[in-house]
């Protein structure tokens, strides 16, 4: 009896078949006039994605079907806007696979992100591992940039972020980490910026526009470009890619990327080194009321490319390169400090937290004055570098006359 | 006749009183009661004995009465009774009739009636096995089991001479338990052959065989085999007592016995191992288990059989232990898969989509686009079709079976997907489940998984992963409470015996498996002397 009831009465009340879901892969939030918010959700079209052999212009019934649909709703809250969207979406929006949240720069600068993050924390379907990005310009344009390898923009952005260690030129945050930083007294949040750029690979005019099988390159591309800095929940400024890596050096999050250094002998020639690993140690000190922050970095790299002549067999050449590399890293850190510490005065480096850990008692009375103390912090950077491997050749091939 | 034998058997096995109703019926039809027969002494007048025998057996076309005169005691009249087809006719003519009829006369032997029995039994009949009996009941029972009964006029004793010889299947490789490496012989339907097969492997005086007759009408011989000193005597006593209490008209296969003697008759899990392989039985006996051989079936039962024995294949012990260990883990995994894969698929796709990796979810959604049924219905449909195909494939003759598999592969595999009735992923799930369930060395526990899969799928379809977990927990609780001849079903794992892990978690090399399973042979656990690990000869040692 009980079993019969158990099997028949719940009747799959929260059952939903996969094909009935409107899977959302990214959400964009903009501010709308009248204190309202505008929500753009990117809803995927599984048929076009799943059966098209890795996406692209999947052909269904002879016509290329778009792998995604963007839908825009306005409401006084995000939830309101999303539920409003159900009047136009045939399937229930499903956010558990939402991978990117894009907040418009305008909203982040003027209204702050606090009023919108509540929804993302409260809703059970939203993961704290969702990437949070700041989008420059109109989000509907940003989120509707067709691609070829990754047909829908959200997966493209995630793909780009997953390869972030190849450059280490932007500092991106997951939703959960961002919120934690926002809540912390010893640090300020930051995250990467998404931007539209002119696609330089697209020629201004196509001579063979009508050739068979020709699909024109899109005129614009979406790119992650530097890092947005926040004071509490409001965006205050922006680090360019080089400065962003300075931030990552201090944060100890550089896992890759390349550094250009001048050739020690021929000043106009450039040597490119590939970072393979790095370690950062922050050690604060208080001396006569002056806060001194020592940033020690241990870095290892490989020689990637040289435009000049270089004899890597000689240890002293390697030594020289290591010194130059240390100087370059120091330069990156200093540029980031100049921007974030001196210009904007936001502690995105987490100096406050380091201080809190080392001097918990002093921190108690320091934390209220931290915004004033922070720009005065003296930062000493010590970089140790090591070049591990020099590639397959020792000397570059020389064109010799005969 | 059959009624009489039944009565006779019942009397012999249980000493229980017949129900008056049956007694009445029998009395109306037959001239003699079995109880009567059993107590009835063999008369010294042959005509009387023949009357009784003909009354009981005479109406059977296969029973032969051969009357002749023996060359002893005034040419006394004698009769040989046997069932045609169950005996070796050559033995009867050459070793019973010929010596008594001709050779005794030629040898000039003669005697008084008092010496007749001794002379016939010890100097006349040359057959190897002769039993004398004073009761008609024994004579009849012997005739029905392939003995020749010899009755002589003036002799108050019947002789049952073993002349058994009937058509049997030869010893073949058991088709249900094929190995790559290992003995190729399997049990046959003849009990004696089967006993021989075991005896040949265990040439020890400690190997004991005990016979019990079961079945009122079939009168089936059941032999209990064990190694004295290894098998717990209480276990042997328990097996014997459980078999002795069976009162059924017929035992046609060992599964009849299995259902009568298992601990929990309502459990879907088998509690007794069955096998057609003498080597598997021998290995079980060496571990201190008891084997039950039934006449008329090549399938032997082994008890106690905790869960883990159903996961062990004889080949594990014949192949190198690295491989065996790996295979064993594949088998454990396959066991779990065969139970839960379809239900996990249903639960995750209908309730917990957030657990699926994004890309998989997209392709899943794409694959399911246009499929009209919910995942549960889809899965039940596919599983049903698969089970039907499987059953059809097994029962059909080999040539037709192939046609069925083609239909299955094409119709289910291709057409169903193209017609958008099922999604390709579901076909994969069902196929993987099917393959996983074939991986099990014990067919009966694979059947259990096959059956339990369906309630699990219903639970998954209604309650999601919560339902799957409920199902798994229910099964685990049931398993924890189950026993096989008093031994906990999850023995070695719960209660945990670290030493047994050598044959559970891994298959340790033979020189390391120096002890028998803990709860099976509790008193005599060492199976080899220690320090037998082989090593290359020591170059510095005496032998150089």
PDB file of N, CA and C in Angstrom, chain A residues 188 229 231 236 238-239 243 247 250 290-293 295 333-352 370-381:
ATOM      1  N   UNK A 188      40.100  44.207  -2.173  1.00  0.00           N
ATOM      2  CA  UNK A 188      39.047  44.736  -3.042  1.00  0.00           C
ATOM      3  C   UNK A 188      38.885  43.791  -4.219  1.00  0.00           C
ATOM      4  N   UNK A 229      38.749  47.135 -11.843  1.00  0.00           N
ATOM      5  CA  UNK A 229      39.004  47.211 -10.403  1.00  0.00           C
ATOM      6  C   UNK A 229      37.774  47.776  -9.709  1.00  0.00           C
ATOM      7  N   UNK A 231      35.946  49.213  -6.053  1.00  0.00           N
ATOM      8  CA  UNK A 231      36.024  49.600  -4.651  1.00  0.00           C
ATOM      9  C   UNK A 231      34.696  49.154  -4.060  1.00  0.00           C
ATOM     10  N   UNK A 236      35.869  51.071 -10.244  1.00  0.00           N
ATOM     11  CA  UNK A 236      36.495  52.384 -10.233  1.00  0.00           C
ATOM     12  C   UNK A 236      37.492  52.563 -11.367  1.00  0.00           C
ATOM     13  N   UNK A 238      40.495  50.544 -14.326  1.00  0.00           N
ATOM     14  CA  UNK A 238      40.774  49.495 -15.290  1.00  0.00           C
ATOM     15  C   UNK A 238      42.279  49.329 -15.426  1.00  0.00           C
ATOM     16  N   UNK A 239      42.736  48.113 -15.429  1.00  0.00           N
ATOM     17  CA  UNK A 239      44.157  47.834 -15.665  1.00  0.00           C
ATOM     18  C   UNK A 239      44.318  47.290 -17.074  1.00  0.00           C
ATOM     19  N   UNK A 243      49.514  45.751 -16.929  1.00  0.00           N
ATOM     20  CA  UNK A 243      49.296  46.055 -15.508  1.00  0.00           C
ATOM     21  C   UNK A 243      48.549  44.907 -14.824  1.00  0.00           C
ATOM     22  N   UNK A 247      49.311  42.747 -11.316  1.00  0.00           N
ATOM     23  CA  UNK A 247      48.389  42.356 -10.241  1.00  0.00           C
ATOM     24  C   UNK A 247      48.481  40.855  -9.976  1.00  0.00           C
ATOM     25  N   UNK A 250      51.572  39.758  -7.990  1.00  0.00           N
ATOM     26  CA  UNK A 250      51.456  39.957  -6.547  1.00  0.00           C
ATOM     27  C   UNK A 250      50.513  38.930  -5.941  1.00  0.00           C
ATOM     28  N   UNK A 290      55.469  52.703   9.729  1.00  0.00           N
ATOM     29  CA  UNK A 290      55.433  52.610   8.262  1.00  0.00           C
ATOM     30  C   UNK A 290      55.189  51.153   7.865  1.00  0.00           C
ATOM     31  N   UNK A 291      54.197  50.939   7.029  1.00  0.00           N
ATOM     32  CA  UNK A 291      53.920  49.556   6.597  1.00  0.00           C
ATOM     33  C   UNK A 291      54.750  49.252   5.367  1.00  0.00           C
ATOM     34  N   UNK A 292      55.551  48.197   5.508  1.00  0.00           N
ATOM     35  CA  UNK A 292      56.383  47.792   4.370  1.00  0.00           C
ATOM     36  C   UNK A 292      55.923  46.419   3.918  1.00  0.00           C
ATOM     37  N   UNK A 293      55.660  46.320   2.632  1.00  0.00           N
ATOM     38  CA  UNK A 293      55.181  45.046   2.081  1.00  0.00           C
ATOM     39  C   UNK A 293      56.270  44.484   1.176  1.00  0.00           C
ATOM     40  N   UNK A 295      57.313  41.832  -1.469  1.00  0.00           N
ATOM     41  CA  UNK A 295      56.763  40.862  -2.417  1.00  0.00           C
ATOM     42  C   UNK A 295      57.935  40.071  -2.987  1.00  0.00           C
ATOM     43  N   UNK A 333      55.037  44.796 -12.087  1.00  0.00           N
ATOM     44  CA  UNK A 333      54.426  44.959 -10.771  1.00  0.00           C
ATOM     45  C   UNK A 333      54.313  46.442 -10.425  1.00  0.00           C
ATOM     46  N   UNK A 334      55.390  47.167 -10.720  1.00  0.00           N
ATOM     47  CA  UNK A 334      55.362  48.584 -10.380  1.00  0.00           C
ATOM     48  C   UNK A 334      54.291  49.331 -11.163  1.00  0.00           C
ATOM     49  N   UNK A 335      54.086  48.927 -12.418  1.00  0.00           N
ATOM     50  CA  UNK A 335      53.056  49.621 -13.202  1.00  0.00           C
ATOM     51  C   UNK A 335      51.671  49.352 -12.614  1.00  0.00           C
ATOM     52  N   UNK A 336      51.490  48.104 -12.152  1.00  0.00           N
ATOM     53  CA  UNK A 336      50.195  47.792 -11.544  1.00  0.00           C
ATOM     54  C   UNK A 336      50.011  48.558 -10.247  1.00  0.00           C
ATOM     55  N   UNK A 337      51.105  48.651  -9.466  1.00  0.00           N
ATOM     56  CA  UNK A 337      51.021  49.389  -8.211  1.00  0.00           C
ATOM     57  C   UNK A 337      50.715  50.859  -8.475  1.00  0.00           C
ATOM     58  N   UNK A 338      51.370  51.404  -9.486  1.00  0.00           N
ATOM     59  CA  UNK A 338      51.164  52.813  -9.793  1.00  0.00           C
ATOM     60  C   UNK A 338      49.705  53.079 -10.089  1.00  0.00           C
ATOM     61  N   UNK A 339      49.102  52.145 -10.834  1.00  0.00           N
ATOM     62  CA  UNK A 339      47.705  52.344 -11.225  1.00  0.00           C
ATOM     63  C   UNK A 339      46.766  52.092 -10.045  1.00  0.00           C
ATOM     64  N   UNK A 340      46.865  50.897  -9.459  1.00  0.00           N
ATOM     65  CA  UNK A 340      45.863  50.507  -8.468  1.00  0.00           C
ATOM     66  C   UNK A 340      46.086  51.195  -7.127  1.00  0.00           C
ATOM     67  N   UNK A 341      47.339  51.282  -6.728  1.00  0.00           N
ATOM     68  CA  UNK A 341      47.597  51.845  -5.393  1.00  0.00           C
ATOM     69  C   UNK A 341      47.577  53.362  -5.424  1.00  0.00           C
ATOM     70  N   UNK A 342      48.319  53.919  -6.375  1.00  0.00           N
ATOM     71  CA  UNK A 342      48.464  55.368  -6.371  1.00  0.00           C
ATOM     72  C   UNK A 342      47.283  56.066  -7.039  1.00  0.00           C
ATOM     73  N   UNK A 343      46.864  55.562  -8.214  1.00  0.00           N
ATOM     74  CA  UNK A 343      45.832  56.307  -8.934  1.00  0.00           C
ATOM     75  C   UNK A 343      44.442  56.056  -8.354  1.00  0.00           C
ATOM     76  N   UNK A 344      44.074  54.756  -8.230  1.00  0.00           N
ATOM     77  CA  UNK A 344      42.712  54.463  -7.775  1.00  0.00           C
ATOM     78  C   UNK A 344      42.628  54.234  -6.268  1.00  0.00           C
ATOM     79  N   UNK A 345      43.725  53.860  -5.665  1.00  0.00           N
ATOM     80  CA  UNK A 345      43.723  53.613  -4.231  1.00  0.00           C
ATOM     81  C   UNK A 345      42.845  52.438  -3.811  1.00  0.00           C
ATOM     82  N   UNK A 346      42.785  51.381  -4.651  1.00  0.00           N
ATOM     83  CA  UNK A 346      42.012  50.192  -4.252  1.00  0.00           C
ATOM     84  C   UNK A 346      42.992  49.042  -4.010  1.00  0.00           C
ATOM     85  N   UNK A 347      42.780  48.366  -2.884  1.00  0.00           N
ATOM     86  CA  UNK A 347      43.713  47.320  -2.464  1.00  0.00           C
ATOM     87  C   UNK A 347      43.332  45.995  -3.118  1.00  0.00           C
ATOM     88  N   UNK A 348      43.499  45.895  -4.438  1.00  0.00           N
ATOM     89  CA  UNK A 348      43.166  44.638  -5.091  1.00  0.00           C
ATOM     90  C   UNK A 348      44.232  43.583  -4.854  1.00  0.00           C
ATOM     91  N   UNK A 349      45.384  44.027  -4.308  1.00  0.00           N
ATOM     92  CA  UNK A 349      46.482  43.080  -4.102  1.00  0.00           C
ATOM     93  C   UNK A 349      46.285  42.212  -2.871  1.00  0.00           C
ATOM     94  N   UNK A 350      45.370  42.607  -2.009  1.00  0.00           N
ATOM     95  CA  UNK A 350      45.163  41.840  -0.783  1.00  0.00           C
ATOM     96  C   UNK A 350      46.207  42.128   0.268  1.00  0.00           C
ATOM     97  N   UNK A 351      46.812  43.340   0.234  1.00  0.00           N
ATOM     98  CA  UNK A 351      47.791  43.705   1.263  1.00  0.00           C
ATOM     99  C   UNK A 351      47.146  43.706   2.638  1.00  0.00           C
ATOM    100  N   UNK A 352      45.919  44.197   2.684  1.00  0.00           N
ATOM    101  CA  UNK A 352      45.199  44.247   3.962  1.00  0.00           C
ATOM    102  C   UNK A 352      45.079  42.871   4.582  1.00  0.00           C
ATOM    103  N   UNK A 370      42.221  51.934   6.857  1.00  0.00           N
ATOM    104  CA  UNK A 370      42.954  51.259   5.772  1.00  0.00           C
ATOM    105  C   UNK A 370      42.930  52.049   4.445  1.00  0.00           C
ATOM    106  N   UNK A 371      41.770  52.583   4.029  1.00  0.00           N
ATOM    107  CA  UNK A 371      41.783  53.345   2.778  1.00  0.00           C
ATOM    108  C   UNK A 371      42.809  54.478   2.770  1.00  0.00           C
ATOM    109  N   UNK A 372      43.044  55.103   3.949  1.00  0.00           N
ATOM    110  CA  UNK A 372      44.048  56.180   3.980  1.00  0.00           C
ATOM    111  C   UNK A 372      45.461  55.599   4.071  1.00  0.00           C
ATOM    112  N   UNK A 373      45.593  54.491   4.831  1.00  0.00           N
ATOM    113  CA  UNK A 373      46.926  53.915   5.025  1.00  0.00           C
ATOM    114  C   UNK A 373      47.448  53.258   3.751  1.00  0.00           C
ATOM    115  N   UNK A 374      46.518  52.680   3.005  1.00  0.00           N
ATOM    116  CA  UNK A 374      46.925  51.830   1.888  1.00  0.00           C
ATOM    117  C   UNK A 374      47.832  52.521   0.875  1.00  0.00           C
ATOM    118  N   UNK A 375      47.505  53.738   0.420  1.00  0.00           N
ATOM    119  CA  UNK A 375      48.398  54.351  -0.582  1.00  0.00           C
ATOM    120  C   UNK A 375      49.796  54.621  -0.044  1.00  0.00           C
ATOM    121  N   UNK A 376      49.924  54.646   1.290  1.00  0.00           N
ATOM    122  CA  UNK A 376      51.234  54.932   1.871  1.00  0.00           C
ATOM    123  C   UNK A 376      52.096  53.677   2.038  1.00  0.00           C
ATOM    124  N   UNK A 377      51.520  52.510   1.791  1.00  0.00           N
ATOM    125  CA  UNK A 377      52.274  51.267   1.976  1.00  0.00           C
ATOM    126  C   UNK A 377      53.462  51.240   1.025  1.00  0.00           C
ATOM    127  N   UNK A 378      54.639  50.939   1.645  1.00  0.00           N
ATOM    128  CA  UNK A 378      55.831  50.865   0.809  1.00  0.00           C
ATOM    129  C   UNK A 378      55.986  49.437   0.298  1.00  0.00           C
ATOM    130  N   UNK A 379      56.087  49.281  -0.976  1.00  0.00           N
ATOM    131  CA  UNK A 379      56.181  47.933  -1.522  1.00  0.00           C
ATOM    132  C   UNK A 379      57.589  47.678  -2.029  1.00  0.00           C
ATOM    133  N   UNK A 380      58.200  46.614  -1.473  1.00  0.00           N
ATOM    134  CA  UNK A 380      59.526  46.226  -1.943  1.00  0.00           C
ATOM    135  C   UNK A 380      59.400  44.944  -2.730  1.00  0.00           C
ATOM    136  N   UNK A 381      59.859  44.991  -3.957  1.00  0.00           N
ATOM    137  CA  UNK A 381      59.700  43.815  -4.816  1.00  0.00           C
ATOM    138  C   UNK A 381      61.043  43.126  -5.002  1.00  0.00           C
TER     139      UNK A 381
END
